[in-house]
PDB file of C-alpha atoms in Angstrom:
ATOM      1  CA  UNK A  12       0.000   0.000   0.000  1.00  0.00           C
ATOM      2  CA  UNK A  13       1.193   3.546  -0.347  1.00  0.00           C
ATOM      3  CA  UNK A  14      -1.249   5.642   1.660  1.00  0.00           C
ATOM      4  CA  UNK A  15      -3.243   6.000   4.794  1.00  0.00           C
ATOM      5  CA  UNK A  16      -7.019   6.683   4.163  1.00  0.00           C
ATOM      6  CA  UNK A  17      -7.441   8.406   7.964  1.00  0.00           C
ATOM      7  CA  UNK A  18     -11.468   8.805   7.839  1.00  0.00           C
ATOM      8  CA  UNK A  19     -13.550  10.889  10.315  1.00  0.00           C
ATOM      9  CA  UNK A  20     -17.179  10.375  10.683  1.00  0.00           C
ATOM     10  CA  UNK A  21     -20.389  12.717  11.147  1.00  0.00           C
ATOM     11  CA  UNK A  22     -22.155  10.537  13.684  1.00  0.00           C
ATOM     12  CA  UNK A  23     -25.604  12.552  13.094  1.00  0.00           C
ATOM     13  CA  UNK A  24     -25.382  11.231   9.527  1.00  0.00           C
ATOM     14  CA  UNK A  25     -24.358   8.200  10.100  1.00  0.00           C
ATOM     15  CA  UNK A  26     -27.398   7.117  12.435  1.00  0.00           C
ATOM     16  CA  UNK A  27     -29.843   8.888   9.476  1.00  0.00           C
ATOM     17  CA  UNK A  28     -28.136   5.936   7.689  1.00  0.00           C
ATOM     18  CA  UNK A  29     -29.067   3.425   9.688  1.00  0.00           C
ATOM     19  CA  UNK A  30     -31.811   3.656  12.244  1.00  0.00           C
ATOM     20  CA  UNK A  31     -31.135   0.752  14.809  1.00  0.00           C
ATOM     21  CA  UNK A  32     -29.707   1.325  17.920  1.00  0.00           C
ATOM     22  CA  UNK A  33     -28.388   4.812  17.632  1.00  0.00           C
ATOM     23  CA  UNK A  34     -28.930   6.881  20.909  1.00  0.00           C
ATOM     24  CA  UNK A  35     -27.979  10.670  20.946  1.00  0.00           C
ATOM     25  CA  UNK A  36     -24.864  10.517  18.895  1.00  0.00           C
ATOM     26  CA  UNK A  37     -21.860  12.361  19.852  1.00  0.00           C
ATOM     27  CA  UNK A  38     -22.108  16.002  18.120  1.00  0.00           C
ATOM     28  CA  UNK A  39     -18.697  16.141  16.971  1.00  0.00           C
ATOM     29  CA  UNK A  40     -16.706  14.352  14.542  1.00  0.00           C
ATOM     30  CA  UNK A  41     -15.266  10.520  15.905  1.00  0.00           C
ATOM     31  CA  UNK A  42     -13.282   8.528  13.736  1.00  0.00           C
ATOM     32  CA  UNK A  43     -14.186   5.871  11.308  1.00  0.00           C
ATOM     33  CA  UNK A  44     -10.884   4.273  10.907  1.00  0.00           C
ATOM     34  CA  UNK A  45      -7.241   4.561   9.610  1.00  0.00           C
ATOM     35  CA  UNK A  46      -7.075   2.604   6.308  1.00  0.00           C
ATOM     36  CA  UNK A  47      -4.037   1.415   3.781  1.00  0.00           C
ATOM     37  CA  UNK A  48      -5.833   2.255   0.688  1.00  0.00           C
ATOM     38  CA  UNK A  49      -5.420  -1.227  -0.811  1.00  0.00           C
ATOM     39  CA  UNK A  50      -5.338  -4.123   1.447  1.00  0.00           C
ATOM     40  CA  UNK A  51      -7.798  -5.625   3.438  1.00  0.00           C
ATOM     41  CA  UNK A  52      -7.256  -8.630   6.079  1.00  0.00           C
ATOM     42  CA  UNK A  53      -3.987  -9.082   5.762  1.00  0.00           C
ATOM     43  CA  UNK A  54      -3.222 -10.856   9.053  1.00  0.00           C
ATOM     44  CA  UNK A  55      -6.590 -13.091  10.278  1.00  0.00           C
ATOM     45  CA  UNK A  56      -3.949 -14.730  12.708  1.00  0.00           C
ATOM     46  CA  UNK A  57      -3.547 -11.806  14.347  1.00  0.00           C
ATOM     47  CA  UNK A  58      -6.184 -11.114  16.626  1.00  0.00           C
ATOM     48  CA  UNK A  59      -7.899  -8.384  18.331  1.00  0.00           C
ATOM     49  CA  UNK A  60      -7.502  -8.410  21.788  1.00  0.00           C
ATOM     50  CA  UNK A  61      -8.974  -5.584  23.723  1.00  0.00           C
ATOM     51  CA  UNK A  62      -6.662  -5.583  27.027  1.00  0.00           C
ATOM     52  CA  UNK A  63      -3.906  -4.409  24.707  1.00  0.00           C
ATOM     53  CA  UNK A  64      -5.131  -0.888  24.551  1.00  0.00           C
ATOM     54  CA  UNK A  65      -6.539  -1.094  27.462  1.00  0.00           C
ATOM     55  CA  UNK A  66      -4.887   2.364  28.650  1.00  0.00           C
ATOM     56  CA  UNK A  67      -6.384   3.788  25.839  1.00  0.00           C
ATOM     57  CA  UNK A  68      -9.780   3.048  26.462  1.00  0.00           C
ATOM     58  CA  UNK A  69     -11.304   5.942  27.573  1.00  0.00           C
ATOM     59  CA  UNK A  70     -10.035   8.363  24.682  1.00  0.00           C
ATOM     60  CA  UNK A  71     -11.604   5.647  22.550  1.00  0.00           C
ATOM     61  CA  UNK A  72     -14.784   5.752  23.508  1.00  0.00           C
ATOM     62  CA  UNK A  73     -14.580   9.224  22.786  1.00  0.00           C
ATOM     63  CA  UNK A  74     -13.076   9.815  19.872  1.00  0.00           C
ATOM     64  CA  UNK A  75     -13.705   6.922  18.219  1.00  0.00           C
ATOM     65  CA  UNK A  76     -17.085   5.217  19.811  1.00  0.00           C
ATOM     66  CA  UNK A  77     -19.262   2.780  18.037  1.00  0.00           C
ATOM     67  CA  UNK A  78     -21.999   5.397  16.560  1.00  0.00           C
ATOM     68  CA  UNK A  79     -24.067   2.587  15.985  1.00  0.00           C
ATOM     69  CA  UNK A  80     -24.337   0.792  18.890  1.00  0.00           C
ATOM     70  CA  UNK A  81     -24.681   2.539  22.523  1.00  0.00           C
ATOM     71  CA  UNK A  82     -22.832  -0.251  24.430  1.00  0.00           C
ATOM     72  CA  UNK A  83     -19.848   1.203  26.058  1.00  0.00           C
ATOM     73  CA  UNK A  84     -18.531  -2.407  26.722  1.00  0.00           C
ATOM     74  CA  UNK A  85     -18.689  -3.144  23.113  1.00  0.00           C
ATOM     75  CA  UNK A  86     -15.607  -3.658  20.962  1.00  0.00           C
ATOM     76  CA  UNK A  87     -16.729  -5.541  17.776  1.00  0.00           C
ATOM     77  CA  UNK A  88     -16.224  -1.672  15.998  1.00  0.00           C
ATOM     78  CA  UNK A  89     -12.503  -1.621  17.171  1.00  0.00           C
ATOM     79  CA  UNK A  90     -12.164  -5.194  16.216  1.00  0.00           C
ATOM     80  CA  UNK A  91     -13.741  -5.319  12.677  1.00  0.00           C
ATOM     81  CA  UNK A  92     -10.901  -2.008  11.942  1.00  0.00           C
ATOM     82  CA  UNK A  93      -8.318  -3.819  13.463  1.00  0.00           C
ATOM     83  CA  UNK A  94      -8.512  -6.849  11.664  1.00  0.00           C
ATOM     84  CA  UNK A  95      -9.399  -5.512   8.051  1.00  0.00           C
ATOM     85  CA  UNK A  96      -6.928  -2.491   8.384  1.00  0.00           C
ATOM     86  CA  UNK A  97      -4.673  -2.221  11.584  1.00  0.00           C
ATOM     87  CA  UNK A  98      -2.987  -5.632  10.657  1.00  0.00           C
ATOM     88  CA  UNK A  99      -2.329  -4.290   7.154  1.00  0.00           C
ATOM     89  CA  UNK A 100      -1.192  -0.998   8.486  1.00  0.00           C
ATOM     90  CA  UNK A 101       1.055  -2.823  10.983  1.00  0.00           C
ATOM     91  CA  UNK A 102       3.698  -3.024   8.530  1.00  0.00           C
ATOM     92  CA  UNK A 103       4.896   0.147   9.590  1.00  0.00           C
ATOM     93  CA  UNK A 104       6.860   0.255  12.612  1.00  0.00           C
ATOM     94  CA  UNK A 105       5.059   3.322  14.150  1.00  0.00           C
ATOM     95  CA  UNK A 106       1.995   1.258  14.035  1.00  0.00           C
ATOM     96  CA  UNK A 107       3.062  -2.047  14.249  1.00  0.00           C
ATOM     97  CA  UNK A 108       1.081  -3.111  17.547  1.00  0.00           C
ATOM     98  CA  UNK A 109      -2.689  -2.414  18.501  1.00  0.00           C
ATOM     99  CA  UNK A 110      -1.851  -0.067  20.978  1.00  0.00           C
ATOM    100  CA  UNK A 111       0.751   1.983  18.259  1.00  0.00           C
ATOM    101  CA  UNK A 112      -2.179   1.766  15.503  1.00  0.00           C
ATOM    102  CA  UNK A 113      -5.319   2.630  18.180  1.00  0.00           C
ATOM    103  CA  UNK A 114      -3.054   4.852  19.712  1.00  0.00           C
ATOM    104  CA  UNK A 115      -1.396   6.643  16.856  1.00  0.00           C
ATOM    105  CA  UNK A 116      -4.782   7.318  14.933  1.00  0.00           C
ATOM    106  CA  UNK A 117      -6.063   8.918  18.342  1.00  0.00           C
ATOM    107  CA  UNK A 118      -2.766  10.952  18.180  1.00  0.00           C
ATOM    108  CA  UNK A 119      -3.714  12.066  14.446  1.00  0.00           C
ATOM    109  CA  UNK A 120      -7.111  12.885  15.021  1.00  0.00           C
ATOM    110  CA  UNK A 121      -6.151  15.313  17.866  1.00  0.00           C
ATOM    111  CA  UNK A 122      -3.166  16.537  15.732  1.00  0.00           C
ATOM    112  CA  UNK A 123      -5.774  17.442  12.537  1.00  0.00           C
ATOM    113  CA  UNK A 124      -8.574  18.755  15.078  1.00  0.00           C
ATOM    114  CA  UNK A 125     -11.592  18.748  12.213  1.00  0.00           C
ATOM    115  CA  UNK A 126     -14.317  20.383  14.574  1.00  0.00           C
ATOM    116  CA  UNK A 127     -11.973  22.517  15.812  1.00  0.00           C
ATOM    117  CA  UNK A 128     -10.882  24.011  12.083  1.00  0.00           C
ATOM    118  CA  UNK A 129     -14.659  23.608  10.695  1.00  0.00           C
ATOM    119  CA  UNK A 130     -15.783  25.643  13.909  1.00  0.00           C
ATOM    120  CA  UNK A 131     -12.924  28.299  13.205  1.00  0.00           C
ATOM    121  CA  UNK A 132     -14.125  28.683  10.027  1.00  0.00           C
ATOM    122  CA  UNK A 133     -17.664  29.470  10.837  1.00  0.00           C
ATOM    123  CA  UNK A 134     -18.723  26.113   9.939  1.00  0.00           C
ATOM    124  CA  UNK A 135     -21.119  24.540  12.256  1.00  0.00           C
ATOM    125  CA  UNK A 136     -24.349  21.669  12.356  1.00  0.00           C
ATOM    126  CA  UNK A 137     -27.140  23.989  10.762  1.00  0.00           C
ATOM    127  CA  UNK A 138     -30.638  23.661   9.625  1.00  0.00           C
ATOM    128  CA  UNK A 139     -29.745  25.745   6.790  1.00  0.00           C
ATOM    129  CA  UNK A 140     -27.535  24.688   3.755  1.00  0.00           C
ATOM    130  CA  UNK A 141     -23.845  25.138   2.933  1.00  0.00           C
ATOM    131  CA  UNK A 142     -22.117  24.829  -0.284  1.00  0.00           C
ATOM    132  CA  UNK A 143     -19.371  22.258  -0.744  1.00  0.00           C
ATOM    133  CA  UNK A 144     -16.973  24.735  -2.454  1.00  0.00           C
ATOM    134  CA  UNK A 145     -17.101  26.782   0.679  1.00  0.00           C
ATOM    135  CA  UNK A 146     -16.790  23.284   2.704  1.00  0.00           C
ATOM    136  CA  UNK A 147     -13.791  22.450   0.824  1.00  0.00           C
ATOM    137  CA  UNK A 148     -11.593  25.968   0.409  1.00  0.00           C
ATOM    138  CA  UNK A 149     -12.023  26.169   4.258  1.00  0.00           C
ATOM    139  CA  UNK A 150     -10.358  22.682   4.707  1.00  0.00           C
ATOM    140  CA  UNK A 151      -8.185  23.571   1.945  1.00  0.00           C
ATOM    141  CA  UNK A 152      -7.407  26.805   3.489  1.00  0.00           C
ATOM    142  CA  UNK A 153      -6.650  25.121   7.051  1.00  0.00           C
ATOM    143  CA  UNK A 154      -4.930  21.732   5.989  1.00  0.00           C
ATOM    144  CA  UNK A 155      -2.885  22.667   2.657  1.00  0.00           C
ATOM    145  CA  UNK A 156      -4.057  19.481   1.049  1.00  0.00           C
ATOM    146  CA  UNK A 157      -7.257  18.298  -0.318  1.00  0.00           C
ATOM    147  CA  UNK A 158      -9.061  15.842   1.819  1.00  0.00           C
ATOM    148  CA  UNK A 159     -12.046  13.487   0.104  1.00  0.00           C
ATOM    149  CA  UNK A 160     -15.436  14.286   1.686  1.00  0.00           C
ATOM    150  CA  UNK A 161     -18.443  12.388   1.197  1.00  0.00           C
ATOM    151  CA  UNK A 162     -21.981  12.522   0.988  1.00  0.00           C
ATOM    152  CA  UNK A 163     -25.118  11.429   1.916  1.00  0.00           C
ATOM    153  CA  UNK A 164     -27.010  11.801  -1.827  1.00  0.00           C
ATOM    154  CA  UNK A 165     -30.508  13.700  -1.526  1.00  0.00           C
ATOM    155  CA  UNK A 166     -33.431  11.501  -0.432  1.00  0.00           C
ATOM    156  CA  UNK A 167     -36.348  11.523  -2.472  1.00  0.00           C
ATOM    157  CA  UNK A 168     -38.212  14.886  -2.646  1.00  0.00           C
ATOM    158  CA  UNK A 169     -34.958  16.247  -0.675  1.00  0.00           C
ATOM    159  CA  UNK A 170     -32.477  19.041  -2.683  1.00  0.00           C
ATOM    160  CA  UNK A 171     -29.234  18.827  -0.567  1.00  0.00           C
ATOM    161  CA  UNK A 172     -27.190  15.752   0.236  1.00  0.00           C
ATOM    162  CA  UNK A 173     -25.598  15.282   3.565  1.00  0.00           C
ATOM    163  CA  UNK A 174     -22.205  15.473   4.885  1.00  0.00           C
ATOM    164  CA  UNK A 175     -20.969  12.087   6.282  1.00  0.00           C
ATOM    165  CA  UNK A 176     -17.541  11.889   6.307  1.00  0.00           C
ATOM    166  CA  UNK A 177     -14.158  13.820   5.631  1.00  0.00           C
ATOM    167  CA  UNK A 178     -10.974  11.570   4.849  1.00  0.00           C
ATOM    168  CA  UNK A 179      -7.602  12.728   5.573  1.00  0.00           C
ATOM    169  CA  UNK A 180      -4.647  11.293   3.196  1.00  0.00           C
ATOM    170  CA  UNK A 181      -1.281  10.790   5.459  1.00  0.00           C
ATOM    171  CA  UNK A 182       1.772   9.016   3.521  1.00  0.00           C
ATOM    172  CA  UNK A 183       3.682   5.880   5.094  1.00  0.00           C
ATOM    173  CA  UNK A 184       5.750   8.822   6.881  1.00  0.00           C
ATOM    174  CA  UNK A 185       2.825  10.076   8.409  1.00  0.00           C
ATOM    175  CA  UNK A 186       2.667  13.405   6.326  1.00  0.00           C
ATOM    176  CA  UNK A 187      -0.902  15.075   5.278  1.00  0.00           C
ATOM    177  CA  UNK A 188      -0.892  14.616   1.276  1.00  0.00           C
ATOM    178  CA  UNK A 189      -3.848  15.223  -1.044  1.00  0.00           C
ATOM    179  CA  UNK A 190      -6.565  12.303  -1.360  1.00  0.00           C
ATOM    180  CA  UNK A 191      -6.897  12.632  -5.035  1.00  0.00           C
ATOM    181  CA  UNK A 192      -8.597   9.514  -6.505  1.00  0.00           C
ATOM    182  CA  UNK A 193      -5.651   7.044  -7.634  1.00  0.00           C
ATOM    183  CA  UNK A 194      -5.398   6.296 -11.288  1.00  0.00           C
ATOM    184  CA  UNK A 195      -8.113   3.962 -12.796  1.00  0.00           C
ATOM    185  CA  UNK A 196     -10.518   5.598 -10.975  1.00  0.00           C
ATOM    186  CA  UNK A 197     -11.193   2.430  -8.630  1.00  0.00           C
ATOM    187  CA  UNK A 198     -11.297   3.561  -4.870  1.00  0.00           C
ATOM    188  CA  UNK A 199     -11.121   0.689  -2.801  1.00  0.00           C
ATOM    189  CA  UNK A 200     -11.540   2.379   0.079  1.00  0.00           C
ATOM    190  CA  UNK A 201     -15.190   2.362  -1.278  1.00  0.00           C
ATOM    191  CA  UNK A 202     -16.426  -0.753  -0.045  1.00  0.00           C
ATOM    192  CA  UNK A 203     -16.737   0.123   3.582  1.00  0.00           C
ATOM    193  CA  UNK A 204     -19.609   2.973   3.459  1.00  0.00           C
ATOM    194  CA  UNK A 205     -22.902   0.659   3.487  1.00  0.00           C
ATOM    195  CA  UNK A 206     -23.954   1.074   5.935  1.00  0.00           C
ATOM    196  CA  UNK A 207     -27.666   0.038   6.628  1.00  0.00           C
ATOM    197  CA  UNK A 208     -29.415   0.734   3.130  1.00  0.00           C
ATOM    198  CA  UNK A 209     -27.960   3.760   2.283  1.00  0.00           C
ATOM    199  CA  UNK A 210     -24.115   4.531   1.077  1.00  0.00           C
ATOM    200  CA  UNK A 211     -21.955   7.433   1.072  1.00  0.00           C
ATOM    201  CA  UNK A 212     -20.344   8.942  -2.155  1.00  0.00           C
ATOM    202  CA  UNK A 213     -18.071  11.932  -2.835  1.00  0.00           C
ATOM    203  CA  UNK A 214     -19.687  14.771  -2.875  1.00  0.00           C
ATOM    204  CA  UNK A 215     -21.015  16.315  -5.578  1.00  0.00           C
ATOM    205  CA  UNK A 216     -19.837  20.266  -5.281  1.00  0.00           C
ATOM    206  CA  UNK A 217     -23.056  21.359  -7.194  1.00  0.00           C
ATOM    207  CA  UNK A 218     -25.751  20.340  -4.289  1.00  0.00           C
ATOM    208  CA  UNK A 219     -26.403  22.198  -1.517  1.00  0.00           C
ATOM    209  CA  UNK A 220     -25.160  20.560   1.359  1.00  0.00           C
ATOM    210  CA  UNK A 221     -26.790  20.035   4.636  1.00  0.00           C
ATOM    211  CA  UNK A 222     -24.623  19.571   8.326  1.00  0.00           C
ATOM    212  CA  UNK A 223     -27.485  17.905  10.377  1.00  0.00           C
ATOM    213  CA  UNK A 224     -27.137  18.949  14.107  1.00  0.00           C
ATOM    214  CA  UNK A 225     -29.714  16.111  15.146  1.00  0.00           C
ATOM    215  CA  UNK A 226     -31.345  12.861  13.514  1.00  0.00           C
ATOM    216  CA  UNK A 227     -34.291  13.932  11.788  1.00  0.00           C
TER     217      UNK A 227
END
C-alpha cells in the first residue's frame, strides 16, 4: 500500500443511515478508521484483543465510539478495523502493535482537530444549507491538502445531500498529502460505506449541502 485513508465520521449522519440502535450521537466528529488504501485482512492470525489498549480506552470511547451501537462495553467496531486495516497498516513500525495503531490514529485525530478548524471557520451543524466549495476551500485553506469528503445523496423529494464523512490522506511517513482519486478511478476504500441501506459517495460540489445537528 502507499497511503493512509485516515477517515472521520459525522455521527448525526451516520445514524440517518441506519436507524437501529443509535442513541444521541456524539455532536462532533469521531473517527471511522485509519485505512491502507489497498489491502484488506492481511493478518486473520492476528487477533484483536482488547486488554492491549486497554490504557487507551477511555479516549476511545470518545473519539472513536461505536456510533451505531450505545454499548460502552462493546468492541466488535474496534475489532472489525483492526482486523481488516490495523494488521495491514502494521507493517509500519510506528503502528506495528494495537496499541501503536489505536493509539497513533487517536494521536492524528487530535493533531488534525476537524471540529476545531470547521468551527474556526464558521462552519457549524445547521438547519440551513452550505455549499461544498465553501466546505472544501475552508479545509483547503486550514490543511494545505485536499481531503475526500463524502456525501449522503438527496433523499427523495430532498435538494441537498448530507455530509458524512471527511478523509484525511497521510503518507507511510505520516505526512498530510492530497486524497486525489488514484489512477483507474477504482477507490477501494469504497467498499466500507454501506452502511444500513444507504451509502456514502463523494460529494457532488453542485448540491447544496446540509450539516445535520440532530437525527431527523
Amino acid at each position: 500500500w502507499k497511503k493512509l485513508y485516515f477517515a472521520h465520521h459525522w455521527p448525526v449522519t451516520v445514524c440517518k443511515m441506519n436507524a437501529n440502535d443509535c442513541h444521541d450521537p456524539p455532536k462532533y466528529w469521531t473517527i471511522h478508521g485509519l485505512w491502507p488504501d489497498r489491502a484488506e485482512d492481511c493478518n486473520r492470525t492476528w487477533h484483536f484483543n482488547v486488554t492491549e489498549i486497554k490504557d487507551l480506552l477511555s479516549d476511545m470511547r470518545h473519539y472513536w465510539p461505536d456510533v451505531l451501537h450505545s454499548s460502552l462495553n462493546r468492541t466488535q467496531f474496534w475489532k472489525h478495523e483492526w482486523d481488516k486495516h490495523g494488521t495491514c497498516a502494521a507493517t509500519l513500525e510506528v503502528l506495528n502493535s494495537q496499541k501503536k495503531y489505536f493509539g497513533k490514529a487517536i494521536e492524528l485525530y487530535q493533531h488534525v482537530d476537524l471540529n476545531g478548524c470547521l468551527l474556526r471557520a464558521g462552519i457549524k451543524p445547521s438547519s440551513s444549507y452550505y455549499k461544498m466549495t465553501a466546505i472544501k476551500e475552508a479545509l483547503e485553506r486550514f490543511y494545505g491538502v485536499t481531503p475526500k469528503i463524502q456525501c449522503l445523496p438527496p433523499e427523495e423529494g430532498e435538494k441537498a445531500q448530507t455530509i458524512g464523512q471527511i478523509e484525511f490522506c497521510f503518507t507511510k511517513e505520516l505526512q498530510l498529502v492530497n486524497c486525489t482519486a488514484p489512477e483507474g478511478g477504482s477507490n477501494p476504500v469504497q467498499a466500507h460505506l454501506k452502511l444500513g441501506t444507504s451509502e456514502l459517495s463523494v460529494c457532488d460540489d453542485t448540491l447544496p449541502t446540509y450539516y445535520p445537528s440532530e437525527v431527523q
